Coordinates of C-alpha atoms in Angstrom, one line a residue:
Chain A
M1 CA 24.4 -2.9 12.6
L2 CA 20.8 -1.7 13.2
Q3 CA 22.4 1.8 15.5
S4 CA 24.0 2.5 12.6
I5 CA 21.5 2.7 10.8
G6 CA 19.3 4.4 13.1
G7 CA 22.0 7.0 13.6
F8 CA 22.4 7.2 9.8
A9 CA 18.8 7.7 9.2
Q10 CA 18.8 10.6 11.8
A11 CA 21.8 12.6 10.0
F12 CA 19.8 12.5 7.1
A13 CA 16.7 13.6 8.7
Q14 CA 18.7 16.6 10.1
A15 CA 20.4 17.2 7.3
T16 CA 17.7 18.2 5.2
A17 CA 15.1 18.9 7.6
P18 CA 16.5 23.0 6.9
H19 CA 15.7 22.2 3.6
A20 CA 12.4 20.5 3.6
A21 CA 11.1 23.3 5.9
A22 CA 12.6 25.8 4.0
A23 CA 10.1 24.1 0.8
E24 CA 7.4 24.3 3.3
T25 CA 7.3 28.0 2.8
A26 CA 7.2 27.7 -0.9
S27 CA 4.5 25.3 -0.9
A28 CA 4.7 21.7 1.0
T29 CA 4.4 19.4 -1.3
P30 CA 6.0 19.7 -5.0
Q31 CA 3.7 21.2 -7.7
P32 CA 2.9 19.6 -10.8
P33 CA 4.2 22.7 -12.7
A34 CA 8.1 23.0 -12.4
E35 CA 9.4 25.8 -10.9
V36 CA 11.3 28.9 -13.1
L37 CA 14.8 28.9 -11.9
F38 CA 16.4 32.0 -14.2
H39 CA 15.8 33.1 -17.8
I40 CA 18.4 33.2 -20.4
V41 CA 17.5 35.7 -23.3
G42 CA 13.8 36.1 -21.3
I43 CA 13.2 32.2 -21.9
P44 CA 12.4 30.7 -18.8
V45 CA 14.4 27.6 -17.8
T46 CA 12.7 25.4 -14.9
N47 CA 14.6 23.2 -12.2
S48 CA 12.8 20.2 -14.0
I49 CA 15.2 21.6 -17.4
F50 CA 18.2 22.4 -15.6
T51 CA 18.4 19.0 -14.0
A52 CA 17.3 17.5 -17.6
W53 CA 20.8 19.2 -18.6
I54 CA 23.3 18.0 -15.9
V55 CA 21.6 14.9 -16.4
I56 CA 22.7 14.6 -19.6
A57 CA 25.8 16.4 -19.2
I58 CA 27.0 13.3 -16.8
L59 CA 25.9 10.8 -19.3
V60 CA 27.9 12.0 -22.0
L61 CA 31.4 12.8 -20.1
F62 CA 30.6 9.5 -18.4
A63 CA 30.0 7.8 -21.6
Y64 CA 33.4 9.5 -23.3
F65 CA 35.7 9.3 -19.9
S66 CA 34.5 5.7 -19.9
T67 CA 34.9 4.5 -23.2
R68 CA 37.7 7.0 -25.3
N69 CA 40.7 4.2 -23.9
M70 CA 38.6 0.8 -24.7
K71 CA 40.2 -2.3 -24.4
S72 CA 39.0 -5.7 -25.7
I73 CA 39.0 -7.6 -22.3
P74 CA 36.5 -4.6 -21.0
A75 CA 37.5 -3.4 -17.2
G76 CA 36.2 -0.3 -14.4
A77 CA 33.2 1.7 -16.6
Q78 CA 33.6 -0.1 -20.1
N79 CA 32.2 -2.8 -18.7
F80 CA 28.6 -1.0 -17.3
W81 CA 28.7 0.3 -20.8
E82 CA 29.1 -3.3 -22.8
L83 CA 26.7 -4.7 -19.9
I84 CA 24.1 -2.0 -20.5
I85 CA 24.6 -2.6 -24.9
E86 CA 24.1 -6.2 -24.7
L87 CA 21.4 -5.9 -22.8
W88 CA 19.9 -4.2 -25.4
V89 CA 20.9 -5.6 -28.1
G90 CA 19.3 -9.1 -27.5
V91 CA 16.3 -7.1 -26.4
T92 CA 15.7 -5.5 -29.1
E93 CA 16.9 -8.2 -32.2
Q94 CA 14.5 -10.0 -30.2
T95 CA 11.8 -8.0 -30.2
M96 CA 12.2 -6.3 -34.1
G97 CA 15.2 -9.3 -35.3
R98 CA 18.7 -7.9 -36.0
R99 CA 18.8 -5.7 -39.0
R100 CA 16.0 -3.3 -37.4
G101 CA 16.2 -3.8 -34.3
R102 CA 20.4 -2.6 -34.8
R103 CA 18.9 0.8 -36.5
F104 CA 16.5 1.8 -34.0
M105 CA 18.9 0.6 -30.5
P106 CA 20.9 3.6 -30.4
L107 CA 17.7 5.7 -30.3
V108 CA 15.6 3.1 -27.2
V109 CA 18.8 3.2 -25.4
T110 CA 19.3 6.7 -25.4
A111 CA 15.5 7.3 -24.0
F112 CA 16.5 4.4 -21.4
L113 CA 19.2 5.9 -20.2
F114 CA 18.8 9.1 -19.8
I115 CA 14.9 8.6 -18.1
L116 CA 16.6 6.0 -16.0
F117 CA 19.2 8.4 -14.8
S118 CA 16.6 11.3 -14.6
N119 CA 14.3 9.1 -12.4
W120 CA 17.1 8.2 -9.9
F121 CA 18.4 11.9 -9.8
G122 CA 14.7 12.8 -8.6
T123 CA 16.0 10.3 -5.4
L124 CA 18.8 11.8 -4.4
P125 CA 18.8 14.4 -1.1
I126 CA 20.1 16.9 -3.1
A127 CA 16.5 17.6 -4.8
Y128 CA 16.3 19.4 -1.6
F129 CA 18.8 22.2 -2.2
T130 CA 16.6 25.4 -2.5
I131 CA 17.6 28.3 -4.5
R132 CA 15.7 32.3 -4.6
N133 CA 15.0 32.9 -8.2
A134 CA 13.9 36.0 -9.6
E135 CA 10.8 35.8 -8.4
G136 CA 12.0 35.9 -5.1
M137 CA 10.4 32.9 -4.4
E138 CA 12.5 29.8 -2.8
V139 CA 12.4 27.0 -4.9
P140 CA 14.4 23.6 -5.2
I141 CA 17.1 23.3 -8.2
F142 CA 16.7 20.2 -8.6
R143 CA 14.0 18.2 -9.7
S144 CA 13.6 14.8 -11.9
A145 CA 12.9 15.8 -15.4
N146 CA 10.0 13.6 -15.7
S147 CA 8.5 15.2 -13.1
D148 CA 7.5 18.0 -15.7
L149 CA 4.8 16.8 -18.1
N150 CA 6.4 19.1 -20.3
V151 CA 9.4 16.7 -20.7
T152 CA 7.6 13.8 -20.9
A153 CA 5.2 14.9 -23.5
A154 CA 8.3 15.7 -25.9
M155 CA 9.7 12.4 -25.2
A156 CA 6.6 11.2 -26.0
I157 CA 5.8 13.2 -29.1
M158 CA 9.1 12.8 -30.5
M159 CA 8.4 8.7 -29.9
I160 CA 5.6 8.4 -32.1
A161 CA 6.3 11.0 -34.6
L162 CA 9.3 9.2 -35.5
A163 CA 6.9 5.9 -35.4
E164 CA 4.8 7.4 -37.5
F165 CA 7.4 9.3 -40.0
F166 CA 8.6 5.5 -40.7
E167 CA 5.5 4.1 -41.1
F168 CA 4.5 6.7 -43.1
R169 CA 8.0 6.6 -45.4
S170 CA 7.5 2.8 -46.1
L171 CA 3.6 2.2 -46.7
G172 CA 3.5 5.3 -48.9
L173 CA 0.9 8.3 -48.5
L174 CA -1.7 6.0 -49.9
G175 CA -0.7 2.8 -48.0
Y176 CA -0.3 4.9 -44.3
L177 CA -4.1 6.6 -44.8
K178 CA -5.6 3.1 -45.8
G179 CA -3.8 1.9 -42.8
L180 CA -5.3 4.4 -40.6
F181 CA -8.4 2.3 -40.6
L182 CA -8.3 -0.9 -42.4
P183 CA -8.6 -3.1 -40.9
N184 CA -8.6 -2.1 -37.8
P185 CA -11.3 0.3 -37.6
M186 CA -10.2 2.0 -35.0
R187 CA -6.0 2.2 -35.5
W188 CA -6.4 6.7 -36.4
L189 CA -7.3 6.2 -32.3
E190 CA -3.1 5.1 -31.7
I191 CA -1.9 8.4 -33.1
F192 CA -4.2 9.9 -29.9
T193 CA -3.5 7.5 -27.2
R194 CA -0.4 6.4 -27.6
P195 CA 1.4 9.8 -26.9
L196 CA -0.9 10.8 -24.0
S197 CA -0.3 7.1 -22.1
L198 CA 4.1 7.4 -22.4
S199 CA 3.7 10.9 -21.2
F200 CA 1.0 10.4 -18.9
R201 CA 2.1 7.1 -17.2
L202 CA 5.5 8.3 -17.1
F203 CA 5.2 11.5 -15.1
G204 CA 2.1 10.2 -13.2
N205 CA 4.7 7.8 -11.7
I206 CA 7.6 10.3 -11.1
F207 CA 5.8 12.5 -9.8
A208 CA 3.3 10.6 -6.9
G209 CA 7.0 8.9 -6.6
E210 CA 8.7 12.9 -5.6
V211 CA 5.3 13.6 -3.7
L212 CA 5.9 10.5 -1.6
L213 CA 9.3 10.9 -0.7
A214 CA 8.2 15.2 0.2
T215 CA 5.7 13.5 2.1
M216 CA 7.2 10.1 4.3
L217 CA 10.3 12.8 5.2
T218 CA 7.8 15.4 7.1
V219 CA 5.9 12.0 8.3
A220 CA 8.4 8.8 8.5
P221 CA 11.7 10.2 7.8
Y222 CA 13.2 7.3 10.2
V223 CA 11.6 4.7 7.2
M224 CA 13.0 7.0 3.5
F225 CA 15.5 3.9 2.9
V226 CA 12.5 2.0 2.1
F227 CA 10.4 4.9 -0.5
I228 CA 13.9 5.6 -1.9
A229 CA 14.5 2.1 -2.3
L230 CA 10.7 1.9 -4.2
E231 CA 11.5 4.9 -5.7
L232 CA 14.7 3.3 -7.6
F233 CA 13.0 0.7 -8.5
V234 CA 10.0 2.2 -10.0
G235 CA 12.5 4.2 -11.9
L236 CA 13.8 1.5 -13.6
I237 CA 10.5 -0.2 -14.0
Q238 CA 9.8 3.0 -15.9
A239 CA 12.5 3.7 -18.1
L240 CA 12.5 0.0 -19.1
I241 CA 8.4 0.4 -20.0
F242 CA 8.9 3.5 -22.3
S243 CA 12.0 2.3 -24.0
M244 CA 10.0 -0.8 -24.5
L245 CA 7.2 0.7 -25.8
S246 CA 9.2 2.9 -27.9
L247 CA 10.5 0.3 -29.3
V248 CA 7.6 -2.1 -30.1
F249 CA 5.9 1.2 -31.9
L250 CA 9.1 1.7 -33.9
S251 CA 8.6 -2.1 -34.6
I252 CA 4.8 -2.1 -35.9
A253 CA 5.5 1.0 -37.9
T254 CA 8.6 -0.8 -39.9
V255 CA 7.1 -4.1 -40.3
H256 CA 6.7 -3.9 -43.8
E257 CA 10.3 -3.0 -44.6
D258 CA 11.1 -6.5 -42.6
A259 CA 8.6 -8.4 -45.7
H260 CA 10.3 -6.9 -48.1
D261 CA 13.9 -8.2 -46.5
A262 CA 12.1 -11.7 -46.3
H263 CA 11.1 -11.3 -50.4
G264 CA 15.4 -10.3 -51.0
A265 CA 16.7 -12.7 -48.3
H266 CA 18.8 -10.0 -46.1
D267 CA 18.0 -11.4 -43.1
S268 CA 19.2 -15.1 -43.6
M269 CA 17.3 -17.7 -40.9
E270 CA 20.7 -18.2 -39.3
S271 CA 21.5 -14.8 -38.6
E272 CA 17.8 -14.6 -37.5
M273 CA 18.5 -18.0 -35.2
A274 CA 21.9 -16.4 -34.5
A275 CA 20.4 -12.9 -33.0
A276 CA 17.4 -14.7 -31.1
T277 CA 20.0 -16.9 -29.0
H278 CA 22.7 -13.5 -28.6
G279 CA 20.9 -13.0 -25.7
Q280 CA 17.1 -12.8 -23.7
P281 CA 17.9 -10.7 -20.6
F282 CA 14.6 -10.0 -19.5
Chain B
M1 CA 18.2 -21.3 -26.4
A2 CA 15.1 -23.2 -23.8
N3 CA 12.5 -25.3 -25.6
R4 CA 9.4 -23.5 -25.5
T5 CA 6.5 -24.8 -25.8
G6 CA 5.4 -21.8 -28.2
P7 CA 5.3 -18.2 -28.5
S8 CA 5.9 -16.0 -25.3
I9 CA 6.7 -12.7 -24.5
T10 CA 9.7 -11.1 -21.9
T11 CA 8.2 -10.5 -18.3
V12 CA 9.3 -6.4 -19.3
Q13 CA 7.1 -7.0 -22.2
A14 CA 4.4 -8.0 -20.1
L15 CA 4.4 -5.5 -17.9
A16 CA 4.6 -3.3 -21.2
V17 CA 1.7 -4.3 -22.7
A18 CA -1.0 -4.5 -19.2
S19 CA 0.1 -1.0 -18.3
Q20 CA -0.5 0.6 -22.1
F21 CA -3.9 -1.8 -21.7
G22 CA -5.4 0.4 -18.6
I23 CA -3.9 3.6 -19.6
T24 CA -5.3 3.6 -23.0
L25 CA -8.4 2.7 -21.9
A26 CA -8.4 5.1 -19.6
I27 CA -7.8 7.8 -22.2
S28 CA -9.6 6.4 -25.2
V29 CA -12.9 6.5 -23.0
V30 CA -12.3 10.2 -21.7
L31 CA -11.0 11.0 -25.0
G32 CA -14.6 9.1 -26.9
Y33 CA -16.3 11.2 -23.7
F34 CA -15.3 14.4 -24.5
V35 CA -15.8 14.2 -28.6
G36 CA -19.1 12.4 -27.8
H37 CA -20.4 15.3 -25.9
W38 CA -18.7 17.9 -28.0
L39 CA -20.9 16.5 -30.9
D40 CA -24.3 16.0 -28.6
D41 CA -24.0 19.4 -27.4
R42 CA -23.5 20.3 -31.3
L43 CA -26.7 18.2 -32.7
N44 CA -28.7 18.5 -29.9
T45 CA -28.5 14.7 -29.5
S46 CA -29.1 14.1 -25.9
V47 CA -26.3 11.5 -24.6
I48 CA -26.2 9.3 -28.2
F49 CA -22.9 10.5 -29.4
T50 CA -21.3 10.8 -25.7
L51 CA -22.4 7.1 -25.7
I52 CA -21.2 6.2 -29.0
G53 CA -18.3 7.4 -28.3
V54 CA -17.3 6.1 -24.7
L55 CA -17.9 2.5 -27.0
L56 CA -15.7 3.2 -29.9
G57 CA -13.0 4.3 -27.0
L58 CA -13.6 0.7 -25.5
V59 CA -13.6 -1.1 -28.6
G60 CA -10.4 1.1 -30.2
A61 CA -8.2 0.6 -26.6
T62 CA -9.2 -3.0 -26.6
T63 CA -8.4 -3.6 -30.6
N64 CA -4.8 -1.8 -30.0
T65 CA -4.2 -3.3 -27.5
V66 CA -4.5 -6.5 -29.2
R67 CA -2.0 -5.6 -31.5
L68 CA 0.6 -4.4 -29.7
Y69 CA 0.6 -7.7 -28.3
R70 CA 0.4 -9.5 -31.8
A71 CA 3.6 -7.1 -32.3
L72 CA 5.5 -8.4 -29.7
L73 CA 4.6 -11.7 -30.3
R74 CA 4.8 -11.7 -33.9
K75 CA 8.7 -12.0 -33.7
S76 CA 8.6 -14.7 -30.9
E77 CA 6.5 -16.7 -33.3
S78 CA 8.3 -16.5 -36.1
E79 CA 11.5 -18.0 -33.8
W80 CA 9.1 -20.6 -32.5
H81 CA 8.2 -21.8 -35.9
A82 CA 11.9 -21.3 -37.0
Q83 CA 12.6 -23.8 -33.9
T84 CA 10.0 -26.2 -34.8
T85 CA 11.0 -26.1 -38.2
E86 CA 14.8 -26.9 -37.1
S87 CA 13.6 -30.1 -34.6
A88 CA 11.3 -31.1 -37.2
R89 CA 14.6 -32.1 -39.7
T90 CA 17.0 -32.4 -37.7
A91 CA 15.0 -35.8 -36.2
D92 CA 13.8 -36.4 -40.1
D93 CA 18.0 -36.8 -40.9
G94 CA 18.3 -38.8 -38.1
K95 CA 16.0 -41.7 -39.6
P96 CA 17.0 -44.3 -41.2
N97 CA 16.5 -44.2 -45.1
G98 CA 14.1 -47.0 -46.1

């Protein structure tokens, strides 16, 4: 057993060594700015954006082909999607109630799946394949989308802008402006710290993981599996944290809608209790 | 649903709050420092606004994290109240009259 693992590790090291060596000629370890692969109508396309497109394509095709013939008794890939949806229905309803939970679940689950698959994509050995770009530099073709600060910042800004928009819509202009200073006079600080914290945490963890994997590949390629497993776990945890925090920010922003609903008795106690007991996966 | 002794949050929620606290604290303090430093430069006031900025950053990060935690607890709290009310009602219904 140990011999077979050792043999596989040796084969993996040999297979990736030329690519690692080629990457070393450009840069020893991954650099924070993503490398430009090619241009489309003068717009540079980096390897992180290219990987993001591939992840999106994989997710869309996988979702389409596994759900086009859905059955009441799920089989095959339909099980996977039902598992994901049921887990997140439980989480969202537990965090913000049935009505609001169902409303925001698609957004949060989309972010979760994109982040998760992007993170895991970065741990694949294909991340070491290189190509010569227009500038004549040897650059990796694939790079986890979340190891580029531009991608994580874009996602974080989108989430926080949505949360602020929903808060503005539910409170009105005066209520929104008042809420920035009352009852918590430092509430306005959140507008700056939330997107920064969301984007830097995700970028920092994933980029550090890529640097760790690249370093360990040259230092100790035989124990790469340990670090790949660690990165798979970190990728899952970071995807969960980003989605969970986005969900909570959206929940805080729309909490006033819940108060209106309570007066209108849209959500009965029975349905709330049913939603609460539906599932507590984490 | 398991009986709980009080409102609680899940492991992932706790992890999210803990992680958010650390990074918010760092960002708020750094933001406060730079804004305070900029004000000190403009007003020639030594380090007064830098100190105020750092302190406001600390206070802001703490209060915002508490707000985040309370928002997470709110739903759990309402469920817990509903559960305890339901239990009390069931116990009352079970009592003999007179």
